[in-house]
CSV table of C-alpha atoms in Angstrom, one decimal:
chain,number,residue,atom,x,y,z
A,1,UNK,CA,-40.4,12.2,-58.9
A,2,UNK,CA,-39.0,12.4,-55.4
A,3,UNK,CA,-40.4,15.5,-53.3
A,4,UNK,CA,-38.8,17.5,-51.0
A,5,UNK,CA,-40.8,19.1,-47.9
A,6,UNK,CA,-38.9,21.6,-46.3
A,7,UNK,CA,-41.1,22.4,-42.7
A,8,UNK,CA,-40.3,25.6,-41.2
A,9,UNK,CA,-41.6,27.9,-38.6
A,10,UNK,CA,-42.9,31.0,-41.1
A,11,UNK,CA,-42.9,29.5,-44.5
A,12,UNK,CA,-44.5,32.4,-46.3
A,13,UNK,CA,-41.5,34.5,-45.0
A,14,UNK,CA,-39.0,32.3,-46.4
A,15,UNK,CA,-39.0,33.9,-49.9
A,16,UNK,CA,-37.5,37.8,-48.5
A,17,UNK,CA,-34.7,35.9,-46.7
A,18,UNK,CA,-34.0,34.3,-50.1
A,19,UNK,CA,-34.0,30.2,-49.4
A,20,UNK,CA,-37.5,29.6,-51.6
A,21,UNK,CA,-36.3,32.0,-54.3
A,22,UNK,CA,-35.4,29.5,-57.3
A,23,UNK,CA,-35.9,26.3,-55.6
A,24,UNK,CA,-36.1,23.5,-57.7
A,25,UNK,CA,-39.9,22.6,-58.5
A,26,UNK,CA,-40.0,19.3,-56.2
A,27,UNK,CA,-39.0,21.5,-53.6
A,28,UNK,CA,-42.3,22.9,-51.1
A,29,UNK,CA,-41.9,24.6,-48.0
A,30,UNK,CA,-44.5,24.1,-46.0
A,31,UNK,CA,-45.5,24.8,-41.7
A,32,UNK,CA,-45.0,22.3,-38.9
A,33,UNK,CA,-48.7,22.8,-39.0
A,34,UNK,CA,-49.6,21.5,-42.4
A,35,UNK,CA,-47.4,18.0,-42.0
A,36,UNK,CA,-48.9,17.4,-38.4
A,37,UNK,CA,-52.6,17.5,-39.9
A,38,UNK,CA,-51.5,15.8,-43.3
A,39,UNK,CA,-52.7,19.3,-45.5
A,40,UNK,CA,-51.5,19.4,-49.4
A,41,UNK,CA,-49.2,16.3,-48.6
A,42,UNK,CA,-48.1,13.3,-50.3
A,43,UNK,CA,-50.2,10.1,-49.2
A,44,UNK,CA,-48.1,7.3,-47.4
A,45,UNK,CA,-47.2,5.0,-49.7
A,46,UNK,CA,-48.2,7.3,-52.7
A,47,UNK,CA,-45.3,9.1,-53.0
A,48,UNK,CA,-41.6,7.0,-52.4
A,49,UNK,CA,-39.0,9.1,-51.9
A,50,UNK,CA,-40.3,12.3,-50.3
A,51,UNK,CA,-38.0,13.7,-48.0
A,52,UNK,CA,-39.0,16.1,-44.9
A,53,UNK,CA,-36.1,18.4,-44.0
A,54,UNK,CA,-37.2,19.7,-40.6
A,55,UNK,CA,-36.3,23.4,-40.3
A,56,UNK,CA,-38.3,24.3,-37.3
A,57,UNK,CA,-36.6,26.3,-34.3
A,58,UNK,CA,-37.6,24.5,-31.8
A,59,UNK,CA,-36.6,20.5,-31.7
A,60,UNK,CA,-36.2,19.4,-28.0
A,61,UNK,CA,-37.6,15.9,-27.7
A,62,UNK,CA,-41.5,16.2,-27.5
A,63,UNK,CA,-42.1,19.6,-28.9
A,64,UNK,CA,-43.6,20.7,-32.3
A,65,UNK,CA,-40.4,20.5,-34.2
A,66,UNK,CA,-39.6,16.8,-32.5
A,67,UNK,CA,-42.9,15.7,-33.8
A,68,UNK,CA,-42.7,16.8,-37.6
A,69,UNK,CA,-39.9,14.6,-37.5
A,70,UNK,CA,-41.5,11.9,-35.7
A,71,UNK,CA,-44.4,12.2,-37.6
A,72,UNK,CA,-42.7,12.4,-41.0
A,73,UNK,CA,-40.8,9.1,-40.0
A,74,UNK,CA,-44.0,7.4,-39.6
A,75,UNK,CA,-45.9,8.4,-42.5
A,76,UNK,CA,-43.1,6.6,-44.5
A,77,UNK,CA,-40.8,9.9,-45.6
A,78,UNK,CA,-37.2,10.2,-44.6
A,79,UNK,CA,-36.6,13.3,-42.6
A,80,UNK,CA,-33.8,15.6,-42.1
A,81,UNK,CA,-33.1,15.0,-38.8
A,82,UNK,CA,-34.3,12.0,-38.0
A,83,UNK,CA,-36.2,12.2,-34.4
A,84,UNK,CA,-33.6,9.4,-33.0
A,85,UNK,CA,-30.5,12.1,-34.3
A,86,UNK,CA,-33.1,15.0,-32.1
A,87,UNK,CA,-33.1,12.6,-29.2
A,88,UNK,CA,-29.8,12.3,-29.4
A,89,UNK,CA,-29.2,15.7,-29.3
A,90,UNK,CA,-30.5,16.1,-26.3
A,91,UNK,CA,-28.2,14.3,-24.3
A,92,UNK,CA,-24.6,16.2,-24.0
A,93,UNK,CA,-22.8,12.3,-23.4
A,94,UNK,CA,-23.9,10.8,-26.4
A,95,UNK,CA,-23.3,14.2,-28.7
A,96,UNK,CA,-19.8,13.9,-27.4
A,97,UNK,CA,-19.7,10.3,-27.9
A,98,UNK,CA,-19.7,11.4,-31.7
A,99,UNK,CA,-17.3,13.9,-31.9
A,100,UNK,CA,-14.1,11.1,-32.9
A,101,UNK,CA,-15.2,10.9,-36.7
A,102,UNK,CA,-14.7,14.4,-37.0
A,103,UNK,CA,-11.6,15.1,-35.0
A,104,UNK,CA,-10.5,12.0,-37.4
A,105,UNK,CA,-10.9,14.3,-40.4
A,106,UNK,CA,-9.5,17.4,-38.7
A,107,UNK,CA,-6.4,15.6,-37.9
A,108,UNK,CA,-6.4,14.3,-41.5
A,109,UNK,CA,-6.6,17.5,-43.0
A,110,UNK,CA,-4.0,18.8,-40.5
A,111,UNK,CA,-1.2,16.5,-41.8
A,112,UNK,CA,-2.1,16.7,-45.4
A,113,UNK,CA,-0.5,20.5,-45.0
A,114,UNK,CA,0.7,21.8,-41.5
A,115,UNK,CA,0.5,25.4,-42.9
A,116,UNK,CA,-3.3,25.0,-43.6
A,117,UNK,CA,-5.1,27.4,-41.0
A,118,UNK,CA,-8.0,25.7,-39.8
A,119,UNK,CA,-11.5,27.7,-38.9
A,120,UNK,CA,-12.6,28.2,-35.2
A,121,UNK,CA,-15.7,27.9,-36.7
A,122,UNK,CA,-17.3,26.3,-39.4
A,123,UNK,CA,-21.4,26.4,-40.8
A,124,UNK,CA,-22.3,23.3,-42.3
A,125,UNK,CA,-26.0,23.0,-44.1
A,126,UNK,CA,-27.2,19.7,-45.1
A,127,UNK,CA,-23.4,18.2,-45.3
A,128,UNK,CA,-22.3,20.9,-47.3
A,129,UNK,CA,-19.6,23.9,-46.4
A,130,UNK,CA,-18.4,27.1,-47.8
A,131,UNK,CA,-14.4,26.2,-47.6
A,132,UNK,CA,-14.0,23.5,-50.5
A,133,UNK,CA,-10.9,21.7,-48.5
A,134,UNK,CA,-13.0,21.4,-45.5
A,135,UNK,CA,-15.3,19.8,-47.1
A,136,UNK,CA,-14.2,16.3,-45.9
A,137,UNK,CA,-14.9,18.4,-42.1
A,138,UNK,CA,-18.4,19.2,-43.0
A,139,UNK,CA,-19.5,15.7,-44.5
A,140,UNK,CA,-18.0,13.8,-40.9
A,141,UNK,CA,-20.1,16.1,-38.8
A,142,UNK,CA,-23.2,15.7,-40.8
A,143,UNK,CA,-22.7,11.5,-40.9
A,144,UNK,CA,-22.4,11.5,-36.7
A,145,UNK,CA,-24.6,14.2,-35.8
A,146,UNK,CA,-27.5,14.4,-38.4
A,147,UNK,CA,-28.8,17.7,-38.2
A,148,UNK,CA,-29.3,19.9,-41.4
A,149,UNK,CA,-28.0,23.4,-40.0
A,150,UNK,CA,-24.8,23.1,-37.5
A,151,UNK,CA,-21.7,25.4,-36.5
A,152,UNK,CA,-19.0,23.4,-35.5
A,153,UNK,CA,-16.8,24.8,-32.6
A,154,UNK,CA,-12.8,24.0,-33.6
A,155,UNK,CA,-10.0,24.3,-31.5
A,156,UNK,CA,-7.2,25.0,-34.5
A,157,UNK,CA,-4.6,24.4,-32.9
A,158,UNK,CA,-4.7,20.7,-31.3
A,159,UNK,CA,-7.1,20.1,-33.9
A,160,UNK,CA,-10.2,18.9,-32.5
A,161,UNK,CA,-13.8,19.3,-32.2
A,162,UNK,CA,-15.0,21.2,-29.0
A,163,UNK,CA,-18.8,21.3,-29.5
A,164,UNK,CA,-21.6,21.3,-32.0
A,165,UNK,CA,-24.6,24.1,-32.1
A,166,UNK,CA,-27.7,23.5,-33.7
A,167,UNK,CA,-28.7,26.4,-36.1
A,168,UNK,CA,-32.2,28.2,-36.4
A,169,UNK,CA,-33.0,29.3,-39.4
A,170,UNK,CA,-34.1,32.9,-38.9
A,171,UNK,CA,-30.2,32.9,-37.7
A,172,UNK,CA,-28.2,32.7,-41.1
A,173,UNK,CA,-27.0,35.0,-42.8
A,174,UNK,CA,-27.6,35.3,-46.5
A,175,UNK,CA,-24.0,33.6,-47.5
A,176,UNK,CA,-25.5,30.8,-46.0
A,177,UNK,CA,-28.7,31.0,-46.9
A,178,UNK,CA,-27.2,30.6,-50.3
A,179,UNK,CA,-25.5,27.6,-49.5
A,180,UNK,CA,-28.7,25.7,-48.0
A,181,UNK,CA,-30.6,26.5,-51.1
A,182,UNK,CA,-27.5,24.8,-53.2
A,183,UNK,CA,-27.7,22.3,-50.1
A,184,UNK,CA,-31.3,21.5,-51.0
A,185,UNK,CA,-30.6,21.5,-55.1
A,186,UNK,CA,-27.7,18.6,-54.7
A,187,UNK,CA,-29.7,16.9,-51.4
A,188,UNK,CA,-29.1,12.9,-51.3
A,189,UNK,CA,-28.4,10.1,-49.2
A,190,UNK,CA,-26.1,7.2,-48.9
A,191,UNK,CA,-26.6,4.6,-46.5
A,192,UNK,CA,-23.7,3.9,-44.4
A,193,UNK,CA,-21.4,0.6,-45.0
A,194,UNK,CA,-22.4,-2.1,-42.0
A,195,UNK,CA,-19.6,-2.0,-39.4
A,196,UNK,CA,-18.8,-5.4,-38.8
A,197,UNK,CA,-19.1,-7.4,-35.7
A,198,UNK,CA,-16.7,-10.3,-33.6
A,199,UNK,CA,-18.0,-13.7,-33.0
A,200,UNK,CA,-17.6,-14.6,-29.3
A,201,UNK,CA,-20.8,-15.4,-26.8
A,202,UNK,CA,-20.6,-12.9,-24.4
A,203,UNK,CA,-23.8,-10.9,-23.4
A,204,UNK,CA,-24.2,-8.2,-21.0
A,205,UNK,CA,-27.4,-8.2,-19.3
A,206,UNK,CA,-28.5,-4.4,-18.0
A,207,UNK,CA,-30.7,-4.0,-15.0
A,208,UNK,CA,-31.5,-1.3,-12.4
A,209,UNK,CA,-32.1,-3.2,-8.9
A,210,UNK,CA,-33.9,0.6,-8.4
A,211,UNK,CA,-36.4,0.0,-10.7
A,212,UNK,CA,-39.6,-0.1,-9.1
A,213,UNK,CA,-41.5,-2.2,-12.2
A,214,UNK,CA,-38.8,-3.5,-13.8
A,215,UNK,CA,-39.2,-6.1,-17.4
A,216,UNK,CA,-37.9,-9.2,-15.3
A,217,UNK,CA,-37.7,-9.8,-11.8
A,218,UNK,CA,-34.1,-11.0,-10.3
A,219,UNK,CA,-35.0,-14.8,-10.4
A,220,UNK,CA,-36.1,-14.3,-14.1
A,221,UNK,CA,-32.6,-12.6,-14.4
A,222,UNK,CA,-31.0,-15.6,-12.8
A,223,UNK,CA,-33.4,-18.6,-15.1
A,224,UNK,CA,-32.1,-16.5,-18.2
A,225,UNK,CA,-28.4,-16.8,-16.8
A,226,UNK,CA,-28.4,-20.6,-16.0
A,227,UNK,CA,-29.6,-21.0,-19.1
A,228,UNK,CA,-27.0,-19.0,-21.2
A,229,UNK,CA,-24.2,-20.7,-18.9
A,230,UNK,CA,-26.0,-24.3,-20.6
A,231,UNK,CA,-25.7,-22.4,-23.9
A,232,UNK,CA,-22.2,-21.9,-23.4
A,233,UNK,CA,-23.0,-18.1,-23.5
A,234,UNK,CA,-21.0,-16.2,-20.7
A,235,UNK,CA,-23.4,-13.3,-19.1
A,236,UNK,CA,-22.7,-10.5,-16.8
A,237,UNK,CA,-25.5,-8.1,-15.2
A,238,UNK,CA,-24.5,-4.5,-15.5
A,239,UNK,CA,-25.5,-1.5,-14.5
A,240,UNK,CA,-25.4,2.5,-15.3
A,241,UNK,CA,-22.0,3.1,-14.2
A,242,UNK,CA,-20.6,0.1,-16.7
A,243,UNK,CA,-21.3,2.2,-20.1
A,244,UNK,CA,-17.8,2.4,-20.3
A,245,UNK,CA,-16.9,-0.9,-20.7
A,246,UNK,CA,-19.8,-2.2,-23.3
A,247,UNK,CA,-17.4,-2.2,-26.0
A,248,UNK,CA,-16.1,-5.3,-24.0
A,249,UNK,CA,-18.8,-7.1,-24.5
A,250,UNK,CA,-20.5,-9.1,-27.8
A,251,UNK,CA,-24.2,-8.4,-27.4
A,252,UNK,CA,-26.5,-6.1,-24.8
A,253,UNK,CA,-29.8,-7.7,-23.4
A,254,UNK,CA,-31.6,-4.7,-21.8
A,255,UNK,CA,-34.1,-5.4,-18.7
A,256,UNK,CA,-34.5,-2.3,-17.2
A,257,UNK,CA,-37.4,0.4,-18.0
A,258,UNK,CA,-36.4,1.9,-20.7
A,259,UNK,CA,-37.3,6.0,-22.1
A,260,UNK,CA,-35.4,8.5,-24.0
A,261,UNK,CA,-33.3,10.5,-22.4
A,262,UNK,CA,-32.1,7.7,-19.9
A,263,UNK,CA,-29.4,5.5,-19.0
A,264,UNK,CA,-31.2,2.3,-21.1
A,265,UNK,CA,-31.3,4.5,-24.1
A,266,UNK,CA,-27.9,5.5,-23.7
A,267,UNK,CA,-26.5,1.6,-23.4
A,268,UNK,CA,-28.6,1.0,-26.6
A,269,UNK,CA,-27.5,3.5,-28.5
A,270,UNK,CA,-24.1,3.0,-27.6
A,271,UNK,CA,-24.2,-0.7,-28.6
A,272,UNK,CA,-25.4,0.2,-31.7
A,273,UNK,CA,-22.4,2.7,-32.6
A,274,UNK,CA,-20.4,-0.2,-31.4
A,275,UNK,CA,-21.8,-2.8,-33.5
A,276,UNK,CA,-23.5,-4.8,-31.2
A,277,UNK,CA,-26.8,-6.7,-31.4
A,278,UNK,CA,-28.8,-4.8,-28.8
A,279,UNK,CA,-32.6,-6.0,-27.4
A,280,UNK,CA,-33.8,-3.1,-27.5
A,281,UNK,CA,-32.3,-1.3,-30.1
A,282,UNK,CA,-32.5,2.6,-29.9
A,283,UNK,CA,-34.4,3.1,-32.9
A,284,UNK,CA,-37.4,0.2,-31.5
A,285,UNK,CA,-37.1,2.5,-28.1
A,286,UNK,CA,-37.7,5.8,-29.7
A,287,UNK,CA,-40.6,3.9,-32.2
A,288,UNK,CA,-41.9,2.4,-28.9
A,289,UNK,CA,-41.9,4.9,-26.8
A,290,UNK,CA,-44.2,7.3,-28.4
A,291,UNK,CA,-47.6,6.7,-29.0
A,292,UNK,CA,-47.9,9.4,-31.6
A,293,UNK,CA,-45.8,7.4,-33.8
A,294,UNK,CA,-47.1,4.0,-33.3
A,295,UNK,CA,-50.6,5.7,-33.8
A,296,UNK,CA,-49.8,7.1,-37.0
A,297,UNK,CA,-47.4,4.3,-38.1
A,298,UNK,CA,-50.3,2.1,-37.5
A,299,UNK,CA,-53.3,4.1,-39.0
A,300,UNK,CA,-51.2,4.9,-42.3
A,301,UNK,CA,-50.6,0.4,-42.9
A,302,UNK,CA,-54.0,0.7,-42.2
A,303,UNK,CA,-53.7,-1.5,-38.5
A,304,UNK,CA,-57.4,-1.3,-36.6
A,305,UNK,CA,-57.1,0.8,-33.9
A,306,UNK,CA,-59.0,2.5,-31.3
A,307,UNK,CA,-60.8,6.1,-32.7
A,308,UNK,CA,-57.7,7.8,-31.5
A,309,UNK,CA,-56.5,11.7,-32.5
A,310,UNK,CA,-53.2,13.4,-31.8
A,311,UNK,CA,-54.2,16.8,-30.0
A,312,UNK,CA,-53.2,20.0,-29.3
A,313,UNK,CA,-53.9,22.5,-26.7
A,314,UNK,CA,-56.2,24.2,-29.4
A,315,UNK,CA,-58.0,20.8,-31.2
A,316,UNK,CA,-59.1,19.2,-27.5
A,317,UNK,CA,-62.4,20.3,-27.4
A,318,UNK,CA,-63.0,19.2,-30.8
A,319,UNK,CA,-61.1,15.8,-29.8
A,320,UNK,CA,-63.8,15.4,-26.9
A,321,UNK,CA,-67.1,16.1,-29.8
A,322,UNK,CA,-65.5,13.6,-32.4
A,323,UNK,CA,-65.1,10.8,-29.9
A,324,UNK,CA,-67.9,11.5,-27.3
A,325,UNK,CA,-67.4,10.2,-23.9
A,326,UNK,CA,-65.8,8.4,-22.1
A,327,UNK,CA,-62.9,9.2,-23.7
A,328,UNK,CA,-58.9,8.3,-22.9
A,329,UNK,CA,-56.5,10.8,-23.0
A,330,UNK,CA,-51.9,9.1,-22.9
A,331,UNK,CA,-49.0,11.4,-23.1
A,332,UNK,CA,-47.2,9.9,-25.7
A,333,UNK,CA,-44.4,8.5,-23.6
A,334,UNK,CA,-46.1,7.0,-20.8
A,335,UNK,CA,-45.5,3.3,-19.7
A,336,UNK,CA,-47.2,1.1,-17.4
A,337,UNK,CA,-50.5,2.6,-17.3
A,338,UNK,CA,-48.9,6.3,-16.2
A,339,UNK,CA,-49.6,9.2,-18.1
A,340,UNK,CA,-53.3,8.1,-18.7
A,341,UNK,CA,-56.3,9.7,-18.0
A,342,UNK,CA,-59.9,8.3,-18.5
A,343,UNK,CA,-62.2,11.4,-18.8
A,344,UNK,CA,-65.7,11.2,-17.8
A,345,UNK,CA,-67.5,14.4,-19.5
A,346,UNK,CA,-66.4,17.4,-21.0
A,347,UNK,CA,-66.5,19.5,-18.0
A,348,UNK,CA,-63.2,17.1,-17.2
A,349,UNK,CA,-61.3,17.6,-20.2
A,350,UNK,CA,-59.4,20.9,-20.1
A,351,UNK,CA,-57.5,20.0,-16.8
A,352,UNK,CA,-56.8,16.6,-17.8
A,353,UNK,CA,-55.6,18.1,-20.9
A,354,UNK,CA,-54.1,21.2,-19.2
A,355,UNK,CA,-52.4,18.6,-17.0
A,356,UNK,CA,-51.0,16.0,-19.7
A,357,UNK,CA,-50.3,19.1,-22.5
A,358,UNK,CA,-47.4,20.3,-19.5
A,359,UNK,CA,-45.3,17.0,-20.7
A,360,UNK,CA,-45.6,17.2,-24.4
A,361,UNK,CA,-47.3,19.1,-27.0
A,362,UNK,CA,-48.9,16.2,-28.5
A,363,UNK,CA,-51.0,14.2,-27.2
A,364,UNK,CA,-53.3,11.1,-27.7
A,365,UNK,CA,-57.4,11.6,-27.0
A,366,UNK,CA,-58.6,7.8,-27.9
A,367,UNK,CA,-61.9,6.1,-27.5
A,368,UNK,CA,-62.9,4.1,-24.3
A,369,UNK,CA,-62.7,0.8,-25.0
A,370,UNK,CA,-63.5,-1.7,-22.0
A,371,UNK,CA,-62.5,-4.9,-21.3
A,372,UNK,CA,-61.9,-7.9,-18.9
A,373,UNK,CA,-58.1,-8.4,-20.3
A,374,UNK,CA,-55.8,-7.4,-23.2
A,375,UNK,CA,-54.1,-10.3,-24.9
A,376,UNK,CA,-50.3,-9.6,-24.7
A,377,UNK,CA,-48.5,-11.4,-27.7
A,378,UNK,CA,-44.4,-11.7,-27.3
A,379,UNK,CA,-42.8,-11.2,-30.7
A,380,UNK,CA,-39.2,-11.9,-31.5
A,381,UNK,CA,-37.5,-11.3,-34.7
A,382,UNK,CA,-40.9,-11.3,-36.3
A,383,UNK,CA,-42.3,-15.0,-34.5
A,384,UNK,CA,-44.7,-15.1,-31.7
A,385,UNK,CA,-42.4,-16.4,-28.9
A,386,UNK,CA,-45.1,-15.8,-25.7
A,387,UNK,CA,-48.9,-14.9,-25.2
A,388,UNK,CA,-50.3,-13.7,-22.4
A,389,UNK,CA,-54.0,-12.0,-21.0
A,390,UNK,CA,-53.3,-9.5,-18.7
A,391,UNK,CA,-56.7,-8.7,-16.4
A,392,UNK,CA,-57.6,-5.4,-15.4
A,393,UNK,CA,-56.6,-4.8,-11.7
A,394,UNK,CA,-60.2,-5.3,-9.8
A,395,UNK,CA,-62.3,-3.0,-9.7
A,396,UNK,CA,-60.5,-0.5,-11.7
A,397,UNK,CA,-59.8,-0.4,-15.8
A,398,UNK,CA,-56.2,-0.6,-16.7
A,399,UNK,CA,-53.6,-3.3,-16.0
A,400,UNK,CA,-51.8,-1.3,-13.6
A,401,UNK,CA,-53.2,1.2,-10.3
A,402,UNK,CA,-51.3,3.6,-9.4
A,403,UNK,CA,-51.6,5.5,-5.8
A,404,UNK,CA,-50.9,8.7,-4.6
A,405,UNK,CA,-47.9,7.7,-2.2
A,406,UNK,CA,-45.7,5.6,-4.9
A,407,UNK,CA,-47.4,2.0,-4.6
A,408,UNK,CA,-48.5,0.2,-7.5
A,409,UNK,CA,-51.2,-2.4,-8.4
A,410,UNK,CA,-51.2,-5.3,-10.7
A,411,UNK,CA,-53.8,-7.1,-12.7
A,412,UNK,CA,-53.4,-10.7,-13.1
A,413,UNK,CA,-51.7,-12.5,-15.5
A,414,UNK,CA,-52.8,-15.6,-17.4
A,415,UNK,CA,-50.5,-17.5,-19.8
A,416,UNK,CA,-52.1,-19.0,-23.2
A,417,UNK,CA,-50.4,-21.3,-25.1
A,418,UNK,CA,-49.7,-20.0,-28.5
A,419,UNK,CA,-51.6,-23.1,-30.3
A,420,UNK,CA,-54.7,-21.6,-28.2
A,421,UNK,CA,-54.1,-17.9,-29.4
A,422,UNK,CA,-57.4,-17.3,-31.9
A,423,UNK,CA,-55.6,-16.9,-35.5
A,424,UNK,CA,-56.7,-13.1,-35.8
A,425,UNK,CA,-55.1,-12.1,-32.7
A,426,UNK,CA,-51.6,-13.5,-33.4
A,427,UNK,CA,-52.0,-12.0,-37.1
A,428,UNK,CA,-52.1,-8.4,-36.2
A,429,UNK,CA,-49.8,-9.0,-33.5
A,430,UNK,CA,-47.1,-9.5,-36.0
A,431,UNK,CA,-48.3,-7.4,-38.4
A,432,UNK,CA,-48.1,-4.5,-35.8
A,433,UNK,CA,-44.7,-5.5,-34.3
A,434,UNK,CA,-42.9,-5.5,-38.1
A,435,UNK,CA,-43.7,-1.9,-38.8
A,436,UNK,CA,-41.6,-1.4,-35.9
A,437,UNK,CA,-38.8,-3.7,-36.6
A,438,UNK,CA,-37.0,-7.4,-35.9
A,439,UNK,CA,-36.2,-7.0,-32.2
A,440,UNK,CA,-38.0,-8.3,-29.1
A,441,UNK,CA,-41.7,-6.7,-28.7
A,442,UNK,CA,-44.7,-6.9,-27.0
A,443,UNK,CA,-47.5,-6.0,-28.9
A,444,UNK,CA,-51.3,-5.4,-26.9
A,445,UNK,CA,-54.8,-5.8,-28.7
A,446,UNK,CA,-58.0,-5.7,-27.4
A,447,UNK,CA,-61.1,-8.2,-28.6
A,448,UNK,CA,-64.1,-5.7,-28.6
A,449,UNK,CA,-67.3,-6.2,-29.9
A,450,UNK,CA,-66.8,-4.1,-33.2
A,451,UNK,CA,-63.7,-6.0,-33.8
A,452,UNK,CA,-59.9,-6.7,-33.1
A,453,UNK,CA,-57.7,-3.6,-32.4
A,454,UNK,CA,-53.9,-2.8,-31.4
A,455,UNK,CA,-53.6,-1.0,-28.4
A,456,UNK,CA,-49.7,-0.4,-28.5
A,457,UNK,CA,-46.3,-2.5,-29.2
A,458,UNK,CA,-44.2,-2.2,-26.7
A,459,UNK,CA,-40.5,-2.7,-26.7
A,460,UNK,CA,-38.6,-4.3,-23.3
A,461,UNK,CA,-41.7,-6.3,-23.1
A,462,UNK,CA,-41.8,-8.7,-19.7
A,463,UNK,CA,-40.8,-11.8,-19.3
A,464,UNK,CA,-41.0,-13.7,-15.8
A,465,UNK,CA,-40.4,-16.9,-14.4
A,466,UNK,CA,-44.3,-18.7,-14.1
A,467,UNK,CA,-45.8,-16.1,-16.1
A,468,UNK,CA,-45.0,-15.0,-19.5
A,469,UNK,CA,-42.1,-18.0,-19.2
A,470,UNK,CA,-45.3,-20.5,-18.4
A,471,UNK,CA,-45.8,-22.2,-21.7
A,472,UNK,CA,-42.2,-22.6,-22.5
A,473,UNK,CA,-40.2,-22.8,-19.8
A,474,UNK,CA,-36.7,-22.7,-20.3
A,475,UNK,CA,-37.3,-23.2,-24.1
A,476,UNK,CA,-38.0,-19.5,-24.5
A,477,UNK,CA,-34.5,-18.3,-22.9
A,478,UNK,CA,-32.9,-20.4,-25.2
A,479,UNK,CA,-34.8,-19.1,-28.5
A,480,UNK,CA,-34.1,-15.2,-27.1
A,481,UNK,CA,-30.3,-16.5,-26.3
A,482,UNK,CA,-30.5,-18.5,-29.4
A,483,UNK,CA,-31.3,-15.6,-31.8
A,484,UNK,CA,-27.9,-12.9,-29.8
A,485,UNK,CA,-26.3,-15.9,-31.1
A,486,UNK,CA,-26.8,-15.7,-34.4
A,487,UNK,CA,-26.5,-12.1,-34.9
A,488,UNK,CA,-23.5,-12.4,-33.0
A,489,UNK,CA,-22.1,-15.4,-35.4
A,490,UNK,CA,-24.1,-14.0,-38.9
A,491,UNK,CA,-21.3,-10.4,-38.2
A,492,UNK,CA,-24.2,-8.3,-38.7
A,493,UNK,CA,-26.4,-6.4,-37.1
A,494,UNK,CA,-30.3,-6.9,-37.9
A,495,UNK,CA,-31.2,-3.7,-36.1
A,496,UNK,CA,-33.3,-1.0,-38.3
A,497,UNK,CA,-30.8,0.6,-40.2
A,498,UNK,CA,-29.7,4.1,-38.6
A,499,UNK,CA,-28.9,6.8,-41.5
A,500,UNK,CA,-28.9,10.5,-41.8
A,501,UNK,CA,-31.8,10.1,-43.9
A,502,UNK,CA,-34.3,8.2,-42.4
A,503,UNK,CA,-34.9,5.4,-39.9
A,504,UNK,CA,-36.5,3.3,-41.7
C-alpha cells in the first residue's frame, strides 16, 4: 500500500485543527526533522509510490521546507510541491509565465455562462476547491504551479488571474481544512501529456560576457558555431535580454554559469515550458546545484562517496566528532570551489559553520580526502564524452584558488583519451550521471587509498578548446550538436519530466 507522508511544522498540534482526524491509515503526519533525519520513514526503494506532501511554513529556497521536498525526491519519494516548483515560486517572472492556462480556463468558464459570477479569491488544496463549477480553474492552477495550498486572486470582470499566494497550514479555517483532508484522501497524480516539438535546426547559445568563470570561452563558442554551420545548424548567441525571443529557436545550449534564481535558470525553465530541448534542463540544474540533494541521491543508490553528513546548526559539533579533522564544509549551492571551507581543528568549526549556515539552513560536512588531481568525466546522454585530470592549484588543496580581490587561479587540466581511463572510473561516472538525468554532465571523482569515490555531478561542465576537446577535436562538438538534432527531429524532449507529483 502506497504511503502518504504529510510534513508539517507542528504535527502534534494538527489533531485539534481537524487535519489529522479520520485520515486514511496510509496517511502519516510527520515533522520536518523526521523526514530530514530519516526517522520512522520507509527506506528508499522499499516503498514505491510514497508521496510527501510538504506543508511547512517556510518553503523559500534553502529553507528547511525547501529541503523537505528536495531530500524527499533525492530519496525516491514523490514530493508535493517539488523542489523545482518551490525554486520557480521564488522568481516572479516564472510564476507569471504560468498564468496563461488559468486565464484560459477562466475565459472558457465565462463563455459558458455570461451571468456566471466569478469570485475574487479562490482557495485551492491539492487541485481541489469548494466550488464544483470552478474545479477546472483549481486543476489548471495546480497543474501550473504545483503548490499544495494556494489562493488565487482573480479579476472577475476581465476575467484573469492577478496573483498566486501560497497559503500556510496554520492559517486555514475549518472549511479549508476539511477540503484539504478530502483532497488528501483522493490524492493521485496523472503525468502531463508531452508537448510536440517543431523540426528545424536553429540553436540558441546563451552566453554572458560578464561571467568571470564561463563554462566555455569565446574561442570555444566560435569553434562550436563553425562545426554547427558545417552540419547545417543555424546558431545564434543570445543574452539575458533575449528571453522573450526564445520561442523562435528549436533548442537551447546554456554556456554561462548556472544557478537557481539566475537568468540561466529562467532560460532553462522557459525553454522547457516551450518544449525546446535544452542543455542544461531545469531539473538537472536543480539537482546538480544543491550538494545536499546529490549526497542524498548518491547515498540512496549506494554510489561510493566521501563520508558526508548533512548538518544543521545544532548538529555541527557532532559532525566534527564523527568525521574528525581536517574536514570540509560545503554550502549546498557553491560552484568552482566557492563556498567550500577546510576546517583543520575543532576550534575553527563553529566560526566556519556559522559563516556557511547564513546562506543555507543545511550544509554538508565531509571527510577531507586530498589527491593531486580529480578525474572529470564528461557524460552526454548516458555515454562518456571526454575525460580530464583536473590538478590542484600548486600549494593549494582545491582546483581553484580565489583571493579576496576577486581574482581566481586554476590548476592545470590534463586531457586523457577515454580508452586510457580506468574502467572503474568510467563506470562510476556513468552510474552517478544516470541518477541526475540524460543531459550533459561533468562527474568529479577521486582515486584514494580507500578506493574510488564520487565527489559530485556538475551540470554545465566546462568545455574549452585545447582542454576538454583536446582528444576528440571537432568530433566532440559534432556529438554534442548531433544530440540536439536527434532530439529536435524526434519531436520529443528527453529532459527529465516535470510533473506536479514528482520530478523523477
